[in-house]
PDB file of C-alpha atoms and ligand atoms in Angstrom:
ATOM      1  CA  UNK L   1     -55.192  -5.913 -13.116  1.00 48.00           C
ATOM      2  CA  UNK L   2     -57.499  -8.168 -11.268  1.00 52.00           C
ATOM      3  CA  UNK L   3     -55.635  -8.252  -7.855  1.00 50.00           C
ATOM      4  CA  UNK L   4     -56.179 -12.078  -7.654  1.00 51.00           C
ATOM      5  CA  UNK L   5     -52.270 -13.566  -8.787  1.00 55.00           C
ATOM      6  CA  UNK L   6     -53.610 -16.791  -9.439  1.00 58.00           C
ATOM      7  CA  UNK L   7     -56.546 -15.721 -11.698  1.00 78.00           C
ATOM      8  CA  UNK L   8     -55.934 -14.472 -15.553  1.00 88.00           C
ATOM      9  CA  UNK L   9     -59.488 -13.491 -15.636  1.00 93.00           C
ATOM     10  CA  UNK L  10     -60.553  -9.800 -15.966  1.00 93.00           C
ATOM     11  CA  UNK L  11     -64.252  -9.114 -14.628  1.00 95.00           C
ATOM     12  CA  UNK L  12     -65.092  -6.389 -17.490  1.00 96.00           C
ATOM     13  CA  UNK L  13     -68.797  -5.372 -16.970  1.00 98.00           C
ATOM     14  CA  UNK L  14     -72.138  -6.944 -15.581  1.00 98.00           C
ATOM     15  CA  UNK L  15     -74.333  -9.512 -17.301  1.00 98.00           C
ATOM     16  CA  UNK L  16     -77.183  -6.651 -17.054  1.00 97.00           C
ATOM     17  CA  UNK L  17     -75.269  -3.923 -18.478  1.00 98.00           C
ATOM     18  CA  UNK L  18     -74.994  -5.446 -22.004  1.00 98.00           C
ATOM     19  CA  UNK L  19     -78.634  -6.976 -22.919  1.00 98.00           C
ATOM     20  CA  UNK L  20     -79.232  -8.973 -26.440  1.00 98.00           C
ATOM     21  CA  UNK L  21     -78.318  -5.866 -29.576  1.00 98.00           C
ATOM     22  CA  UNK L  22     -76.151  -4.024 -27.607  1.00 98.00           C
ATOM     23  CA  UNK L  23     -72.437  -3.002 -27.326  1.00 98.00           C
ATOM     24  CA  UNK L  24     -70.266  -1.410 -24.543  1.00 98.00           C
ATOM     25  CA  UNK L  25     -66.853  -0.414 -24.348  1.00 98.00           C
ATOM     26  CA  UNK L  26     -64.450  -2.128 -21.527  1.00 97.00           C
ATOM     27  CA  UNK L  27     -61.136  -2.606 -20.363  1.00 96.00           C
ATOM     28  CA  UNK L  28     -58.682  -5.780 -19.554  1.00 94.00           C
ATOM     29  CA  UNK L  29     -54.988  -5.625 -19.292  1.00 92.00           C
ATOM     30  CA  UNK L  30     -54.470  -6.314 -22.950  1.00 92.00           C
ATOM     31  CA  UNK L  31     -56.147  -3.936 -24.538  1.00 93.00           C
ATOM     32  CA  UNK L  32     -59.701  -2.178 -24.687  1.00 97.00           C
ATOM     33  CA  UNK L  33     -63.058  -4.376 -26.109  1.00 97.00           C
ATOM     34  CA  UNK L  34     -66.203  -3.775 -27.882  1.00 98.00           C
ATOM     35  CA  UNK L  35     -68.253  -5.641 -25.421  1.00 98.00           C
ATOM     36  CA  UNK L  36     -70.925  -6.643 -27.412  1.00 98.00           C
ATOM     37  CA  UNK L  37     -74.224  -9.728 -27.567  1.00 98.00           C
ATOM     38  CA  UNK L  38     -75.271 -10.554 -30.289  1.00 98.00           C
ATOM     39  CA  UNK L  39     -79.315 -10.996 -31.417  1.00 98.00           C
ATOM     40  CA  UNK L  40     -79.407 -14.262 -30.015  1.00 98.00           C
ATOM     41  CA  UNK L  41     -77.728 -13.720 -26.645  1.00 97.00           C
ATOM     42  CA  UNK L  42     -74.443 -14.245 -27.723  1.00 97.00           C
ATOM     43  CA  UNK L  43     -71.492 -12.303 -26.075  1.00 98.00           C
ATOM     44  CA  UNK L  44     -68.108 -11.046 -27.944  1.00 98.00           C
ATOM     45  CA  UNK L  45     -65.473  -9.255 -27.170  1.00 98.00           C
ATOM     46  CA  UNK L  46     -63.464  -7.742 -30.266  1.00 98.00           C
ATOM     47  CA  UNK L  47     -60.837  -5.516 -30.088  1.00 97.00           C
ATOM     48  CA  UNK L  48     -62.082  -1.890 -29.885  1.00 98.00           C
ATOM     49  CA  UNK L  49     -60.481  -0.783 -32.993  1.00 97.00           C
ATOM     50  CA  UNK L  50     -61.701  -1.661 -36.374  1.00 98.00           C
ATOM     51  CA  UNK L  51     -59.009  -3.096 -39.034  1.00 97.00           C
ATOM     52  CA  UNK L  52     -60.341  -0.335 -41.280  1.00 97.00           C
ATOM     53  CA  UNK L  53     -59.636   3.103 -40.486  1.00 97.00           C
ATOM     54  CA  UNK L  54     -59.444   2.520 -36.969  1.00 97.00           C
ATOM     55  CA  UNK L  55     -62.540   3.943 -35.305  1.00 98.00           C
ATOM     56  CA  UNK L  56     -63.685   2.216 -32.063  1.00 98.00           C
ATOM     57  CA  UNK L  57     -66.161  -0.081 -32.393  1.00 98.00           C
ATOM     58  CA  UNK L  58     -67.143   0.288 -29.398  1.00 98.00           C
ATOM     59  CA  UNK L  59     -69.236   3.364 -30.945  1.00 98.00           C
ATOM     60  CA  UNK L  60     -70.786   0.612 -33.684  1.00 98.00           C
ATOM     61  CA  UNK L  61     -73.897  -1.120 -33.250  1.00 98.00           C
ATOM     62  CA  UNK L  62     -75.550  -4.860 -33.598  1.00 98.00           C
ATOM     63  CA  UNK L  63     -76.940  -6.214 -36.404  1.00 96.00           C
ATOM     64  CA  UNK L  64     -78.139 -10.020 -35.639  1.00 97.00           C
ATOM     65  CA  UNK L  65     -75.370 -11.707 -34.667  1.00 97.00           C
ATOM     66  CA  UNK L  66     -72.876  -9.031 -35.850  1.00 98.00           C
ATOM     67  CA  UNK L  67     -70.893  -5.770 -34.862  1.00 98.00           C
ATOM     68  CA  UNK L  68     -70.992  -3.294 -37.434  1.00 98.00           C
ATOM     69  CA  UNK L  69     -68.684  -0.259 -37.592  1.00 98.00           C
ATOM     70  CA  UNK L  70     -70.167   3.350 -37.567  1.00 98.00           C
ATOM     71  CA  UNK L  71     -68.089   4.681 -39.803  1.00 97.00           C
ATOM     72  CA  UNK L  72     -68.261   2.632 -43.503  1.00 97.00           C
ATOM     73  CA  UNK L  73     -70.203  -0.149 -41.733  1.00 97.00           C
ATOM     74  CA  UNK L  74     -67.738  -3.210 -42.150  1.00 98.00           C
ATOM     75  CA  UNK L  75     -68.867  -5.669 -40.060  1.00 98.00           C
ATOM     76  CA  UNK L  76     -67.552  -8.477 -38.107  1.00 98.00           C
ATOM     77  CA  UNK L  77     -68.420 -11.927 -36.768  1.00 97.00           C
ATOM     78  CA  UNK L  78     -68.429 -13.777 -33.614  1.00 95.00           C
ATOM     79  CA  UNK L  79     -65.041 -15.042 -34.185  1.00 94.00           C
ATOM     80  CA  UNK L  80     -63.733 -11.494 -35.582  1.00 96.00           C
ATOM     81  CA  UNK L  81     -63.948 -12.515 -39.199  1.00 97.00           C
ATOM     82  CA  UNK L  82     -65.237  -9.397 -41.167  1.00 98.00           C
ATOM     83  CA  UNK L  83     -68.287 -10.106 -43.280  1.00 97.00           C
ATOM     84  CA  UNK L  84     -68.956  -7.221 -44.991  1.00 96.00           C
ATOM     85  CA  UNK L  85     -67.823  -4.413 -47.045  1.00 97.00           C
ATOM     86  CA  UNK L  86     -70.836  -2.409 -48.078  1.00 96.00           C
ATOM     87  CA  UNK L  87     -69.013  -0.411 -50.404  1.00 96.00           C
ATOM     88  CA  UNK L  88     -67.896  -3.654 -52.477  1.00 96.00           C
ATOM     89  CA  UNK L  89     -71.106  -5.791 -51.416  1.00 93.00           C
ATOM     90  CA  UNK L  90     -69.749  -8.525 -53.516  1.00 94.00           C
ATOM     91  CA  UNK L  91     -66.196  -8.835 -52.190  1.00 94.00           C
ATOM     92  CA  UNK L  92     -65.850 -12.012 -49.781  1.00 94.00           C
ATOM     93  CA  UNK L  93     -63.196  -9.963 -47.617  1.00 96.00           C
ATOM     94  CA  UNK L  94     -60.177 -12.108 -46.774  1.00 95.00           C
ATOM     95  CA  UNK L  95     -59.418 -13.653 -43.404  1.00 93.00           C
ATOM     96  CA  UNK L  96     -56.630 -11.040 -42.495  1.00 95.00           C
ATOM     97  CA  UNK L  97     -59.320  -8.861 -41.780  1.00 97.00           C
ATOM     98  CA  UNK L  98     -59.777  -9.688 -37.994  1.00 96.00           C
ATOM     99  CA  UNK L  99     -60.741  -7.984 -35.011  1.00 96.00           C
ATOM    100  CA  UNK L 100     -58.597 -10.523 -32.858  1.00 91.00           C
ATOM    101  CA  UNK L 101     -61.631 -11.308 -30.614  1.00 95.00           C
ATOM    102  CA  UNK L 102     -60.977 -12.040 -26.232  1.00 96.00           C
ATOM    103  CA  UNK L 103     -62.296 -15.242 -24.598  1.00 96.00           C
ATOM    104  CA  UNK L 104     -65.684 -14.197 -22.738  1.00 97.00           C
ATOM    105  CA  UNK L 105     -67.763 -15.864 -20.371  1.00 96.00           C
ATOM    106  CA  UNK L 106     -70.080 -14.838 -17.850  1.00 97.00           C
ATOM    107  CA  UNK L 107     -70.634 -16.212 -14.204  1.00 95.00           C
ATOM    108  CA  UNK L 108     -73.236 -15.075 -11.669  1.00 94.00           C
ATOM    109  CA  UNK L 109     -73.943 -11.741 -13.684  1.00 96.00           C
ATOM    110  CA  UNK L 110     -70.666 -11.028 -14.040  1.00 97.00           C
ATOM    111  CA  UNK L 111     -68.439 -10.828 -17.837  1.00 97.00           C
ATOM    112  CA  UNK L 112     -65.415 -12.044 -17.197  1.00 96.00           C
ATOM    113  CA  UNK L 113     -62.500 -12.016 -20.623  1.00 96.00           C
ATOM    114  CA  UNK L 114     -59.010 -13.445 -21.045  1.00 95.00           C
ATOM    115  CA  UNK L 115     -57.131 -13.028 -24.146  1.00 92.00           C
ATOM    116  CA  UNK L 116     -55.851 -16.851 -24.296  1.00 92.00           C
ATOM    117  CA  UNK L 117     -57.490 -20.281 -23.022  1.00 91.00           C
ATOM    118  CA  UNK L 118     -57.734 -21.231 -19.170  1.00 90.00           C
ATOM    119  CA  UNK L 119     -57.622 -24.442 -17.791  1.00 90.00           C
ATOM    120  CA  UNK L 120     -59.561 -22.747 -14.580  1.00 90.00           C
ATOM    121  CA  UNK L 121     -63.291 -20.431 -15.105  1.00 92.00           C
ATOM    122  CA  UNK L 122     -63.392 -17.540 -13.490  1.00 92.00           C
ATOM    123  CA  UNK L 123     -64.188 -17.044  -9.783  1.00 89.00           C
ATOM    124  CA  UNK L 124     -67.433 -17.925  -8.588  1.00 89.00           C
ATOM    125  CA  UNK L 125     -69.518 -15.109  -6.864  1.00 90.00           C
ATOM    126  CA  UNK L 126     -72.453 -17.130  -6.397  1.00 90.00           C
ATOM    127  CA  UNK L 127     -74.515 -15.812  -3.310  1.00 92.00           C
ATOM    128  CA  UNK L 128     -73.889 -12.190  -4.613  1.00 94.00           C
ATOM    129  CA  UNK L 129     -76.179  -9.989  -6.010  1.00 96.00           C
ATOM    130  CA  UNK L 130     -74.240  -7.781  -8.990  1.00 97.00           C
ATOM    131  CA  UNK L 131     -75.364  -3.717  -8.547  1.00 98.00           C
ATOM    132  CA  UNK L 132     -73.362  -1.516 -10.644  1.00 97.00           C
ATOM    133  CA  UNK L 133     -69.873  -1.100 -12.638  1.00 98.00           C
ATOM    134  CA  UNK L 134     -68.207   1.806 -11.137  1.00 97.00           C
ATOM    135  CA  UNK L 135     -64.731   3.678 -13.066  1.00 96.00           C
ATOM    136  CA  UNK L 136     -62.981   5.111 -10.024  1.00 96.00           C
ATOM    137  CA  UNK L 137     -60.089   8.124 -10.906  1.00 96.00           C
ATOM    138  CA  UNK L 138     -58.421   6.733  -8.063  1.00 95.00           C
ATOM    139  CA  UNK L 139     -55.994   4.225  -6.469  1.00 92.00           C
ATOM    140  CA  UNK L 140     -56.778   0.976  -4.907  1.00 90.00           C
ATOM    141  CA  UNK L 141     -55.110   1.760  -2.030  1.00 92.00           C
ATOM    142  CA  UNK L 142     -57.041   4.624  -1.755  1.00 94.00           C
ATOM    143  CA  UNK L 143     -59.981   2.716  -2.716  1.00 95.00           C
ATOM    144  CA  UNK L 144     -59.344   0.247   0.147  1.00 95.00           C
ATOM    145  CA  UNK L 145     -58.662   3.081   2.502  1.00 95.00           C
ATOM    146  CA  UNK L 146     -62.308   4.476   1.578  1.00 96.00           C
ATOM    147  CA  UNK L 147     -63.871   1.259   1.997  1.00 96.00           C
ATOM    148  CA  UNK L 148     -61.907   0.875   5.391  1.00 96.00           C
ATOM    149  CA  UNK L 149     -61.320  -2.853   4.081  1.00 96.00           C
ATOM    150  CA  UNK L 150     -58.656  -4.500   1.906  1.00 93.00           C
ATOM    151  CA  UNK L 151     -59.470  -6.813  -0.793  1.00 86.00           C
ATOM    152  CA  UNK L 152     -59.434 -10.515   0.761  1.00 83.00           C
ATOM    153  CA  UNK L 153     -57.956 -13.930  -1.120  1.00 74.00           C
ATOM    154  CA  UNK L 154     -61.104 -14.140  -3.574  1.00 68.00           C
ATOM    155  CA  UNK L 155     -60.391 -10.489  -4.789  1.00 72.00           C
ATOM    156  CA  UNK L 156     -63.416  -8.822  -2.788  1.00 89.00           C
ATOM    157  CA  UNK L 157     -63.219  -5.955  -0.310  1.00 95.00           C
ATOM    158  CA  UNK L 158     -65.665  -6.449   1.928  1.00 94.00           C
ATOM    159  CA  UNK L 159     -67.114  -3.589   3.797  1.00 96.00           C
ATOM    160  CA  UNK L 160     -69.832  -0.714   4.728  1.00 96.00           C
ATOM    161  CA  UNK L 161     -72.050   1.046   2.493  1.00 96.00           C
ATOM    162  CA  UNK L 162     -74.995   3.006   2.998  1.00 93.00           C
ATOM    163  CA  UNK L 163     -75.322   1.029   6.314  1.00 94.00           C
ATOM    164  CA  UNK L 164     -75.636  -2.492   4.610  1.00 94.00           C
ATOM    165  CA  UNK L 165     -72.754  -5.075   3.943  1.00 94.00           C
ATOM    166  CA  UNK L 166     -71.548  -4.570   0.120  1.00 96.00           C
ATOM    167  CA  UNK L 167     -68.837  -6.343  -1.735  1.00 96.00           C
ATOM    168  CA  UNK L 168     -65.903  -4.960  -4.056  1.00 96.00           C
ATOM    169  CA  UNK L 169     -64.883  -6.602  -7.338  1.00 95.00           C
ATOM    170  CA  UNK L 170     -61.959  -3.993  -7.707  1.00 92.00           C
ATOM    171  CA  UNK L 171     -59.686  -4.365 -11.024  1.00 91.00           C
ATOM    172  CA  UNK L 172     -56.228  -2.285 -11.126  1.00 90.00           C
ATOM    173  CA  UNK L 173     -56.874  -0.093 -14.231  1.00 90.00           C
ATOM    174  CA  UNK L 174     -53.662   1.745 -13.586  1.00 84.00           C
ATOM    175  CA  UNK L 175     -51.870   3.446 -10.725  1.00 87.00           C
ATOM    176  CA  UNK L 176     -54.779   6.335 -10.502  1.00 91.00           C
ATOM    177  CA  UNK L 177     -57.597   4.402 -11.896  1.00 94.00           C
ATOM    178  CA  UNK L 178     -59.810   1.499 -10.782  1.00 94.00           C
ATOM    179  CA  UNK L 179     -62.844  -0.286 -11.927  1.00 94.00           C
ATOM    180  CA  UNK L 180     -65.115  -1.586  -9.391  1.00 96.00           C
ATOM    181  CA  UNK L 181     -68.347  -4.357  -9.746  1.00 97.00           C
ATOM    182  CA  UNK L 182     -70.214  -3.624  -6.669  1.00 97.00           C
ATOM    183  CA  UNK L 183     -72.046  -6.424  -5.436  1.00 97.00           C
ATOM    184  CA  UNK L 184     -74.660  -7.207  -2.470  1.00 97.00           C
ATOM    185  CA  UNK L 185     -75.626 -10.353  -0.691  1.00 95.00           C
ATOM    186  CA  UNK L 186     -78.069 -12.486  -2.655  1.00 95.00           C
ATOM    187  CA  UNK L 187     -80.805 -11.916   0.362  1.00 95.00           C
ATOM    188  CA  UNK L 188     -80.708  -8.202   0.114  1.00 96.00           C
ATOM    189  CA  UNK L 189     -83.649  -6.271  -0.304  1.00 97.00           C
ATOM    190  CA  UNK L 190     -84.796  -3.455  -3.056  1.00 97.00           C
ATOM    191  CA  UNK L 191     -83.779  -1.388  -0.504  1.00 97.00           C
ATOM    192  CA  UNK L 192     -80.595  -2.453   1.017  1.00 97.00           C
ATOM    193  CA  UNK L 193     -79.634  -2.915  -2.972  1.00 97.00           C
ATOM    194  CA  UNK L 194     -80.706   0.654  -3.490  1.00 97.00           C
ATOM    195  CA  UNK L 195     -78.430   2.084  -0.903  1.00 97.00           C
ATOM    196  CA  UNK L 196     -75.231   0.447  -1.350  1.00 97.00           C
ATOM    197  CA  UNK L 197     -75.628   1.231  -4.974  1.00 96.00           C
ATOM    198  CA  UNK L 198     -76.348   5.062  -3.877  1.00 96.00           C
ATOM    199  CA  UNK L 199     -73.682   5.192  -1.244  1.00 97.00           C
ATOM    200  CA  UNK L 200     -71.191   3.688  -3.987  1.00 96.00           C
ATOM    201  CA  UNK L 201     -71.230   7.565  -5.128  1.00 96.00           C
ATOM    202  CA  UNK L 202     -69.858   8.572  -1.487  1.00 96.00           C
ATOM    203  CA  UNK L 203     -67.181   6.258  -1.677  1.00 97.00           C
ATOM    204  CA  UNK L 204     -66.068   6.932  -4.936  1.00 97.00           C
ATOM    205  CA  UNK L 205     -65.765  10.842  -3.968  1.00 96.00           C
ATOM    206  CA  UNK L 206     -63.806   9.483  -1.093  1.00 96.00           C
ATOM    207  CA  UNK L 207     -61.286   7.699  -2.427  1.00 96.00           C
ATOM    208  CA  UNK L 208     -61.010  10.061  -5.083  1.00 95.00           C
ATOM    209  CA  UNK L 209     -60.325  13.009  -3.204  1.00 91.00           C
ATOM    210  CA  UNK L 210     -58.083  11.125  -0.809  1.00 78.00           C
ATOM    211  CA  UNK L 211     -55.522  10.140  -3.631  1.00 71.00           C
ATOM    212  CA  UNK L 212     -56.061  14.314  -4.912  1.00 68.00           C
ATOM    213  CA  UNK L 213     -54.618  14.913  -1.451  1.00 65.00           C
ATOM    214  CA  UNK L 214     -51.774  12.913  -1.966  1.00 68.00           C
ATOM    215  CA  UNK L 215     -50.908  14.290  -5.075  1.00 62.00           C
ATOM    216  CA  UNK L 216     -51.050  17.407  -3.394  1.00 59.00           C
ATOM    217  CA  UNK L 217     -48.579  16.514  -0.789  1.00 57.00           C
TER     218      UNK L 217
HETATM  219  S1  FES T   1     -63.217   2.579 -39.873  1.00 57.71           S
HETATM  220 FE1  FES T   1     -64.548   0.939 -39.505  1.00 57.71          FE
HETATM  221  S2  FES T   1     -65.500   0.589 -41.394  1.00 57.71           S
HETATM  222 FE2  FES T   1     -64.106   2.175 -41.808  1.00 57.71          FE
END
């Protein structure tokens, strides 16, 4: 999970990475979500598993302001309720068919999601510039060794990449696999941004063959 104790918050994905129409797949402690934003900008996350037959929805697609399965095209509503059923387009369908939707809300560029109210938003990150969402087949302790830095009190490893100061939004996937929001400093230039994002590759080698070596031993 987020390595931050004190924050339920799990940053899923970037702002940029799910425009208006689209829908990603992404990960929080609970369970996977259809990451998804509506028509009009709105963003959802649903549980990636339709009530019907199961299929991901994850692999559906946006119509106005709902998600629509690929497989018989039920769809669903901001608030999970299905709308639906083409194959009975006159049945209301009844509200125990849910896609138990997560709490989203974005900060900065960044999509954070909790599965029950918060008292507290998520961290701020304001003064960062968000690059990329990274999946890492590796350890966070062998992310942190790659990075020569460890994650500080805000849940950031600051450190080195590509010769320019980046910043690590790392999130504990499981023991052998982390998710990592790199970020920049606001000032940065096209091309400081363009080779911390590169050099994110590097690392992610790194720290991937590093924990491969310690399975080995
Ligand atoms: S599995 Fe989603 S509509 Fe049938």
């Amino acid at each position: 999970m987020f390595p931050n104790n004190w924050c339920k918050w799990t940053p899923v994905a970037l702002s940029a990475d799910v425009p208006a129409g689209t829908v990603i797949p992404a990960w929080t402690p609970t369970g996977d979500v259809a990451l998804w934003r509506s028509q009009s900008g709105q963003l959802s996350a649903s549980s990636d598993r339709c009530p019907h037959r199961g299929m991901r929805l994850s692999h559906g697609f946006v119509r106005g302001e709902a998600l629509a399965c690929i497989y018989h095209g039920w769809s669903y509503g901001r608030d999970g309720a299905c709308l639906r059923i083409p194959a009975h387009p006159d049945l209301q369908p009844p509200a125990s068919i849910n896609t138990r939707n997560q709490i989203t809300t974005e900060r900065e560029g960044i999509v954070w999601v909790v599965n029950e109210a918060q008292d507290e938003p998520p961290p701020s990150f304001d003064g960062y510039w968000p690059l990329r969402s990274m999946t890492f087949q590796a350890s966070i302790a062998a992310l942190e060794a790659a990075a020569g830095a460890k994650a500080d009190i805000s849940g950031l490893i600051r450190c080195t990449l590509g010769g320019e100061t980046a910043f690590l939004l790392a999130v504990t996937k499981g023991e052998a696999e982390t998710i990592v929001h790199v970020l920049a400093d606001k000032n940065a230039s096209l091309a400081q941004r363009i080779a911390i994002s590169q050099a994110g590759e590097q690392l992610r080698r790194d720290a991937e063959s590093a924990d491969a070596l310690e399975g080995a031993n």
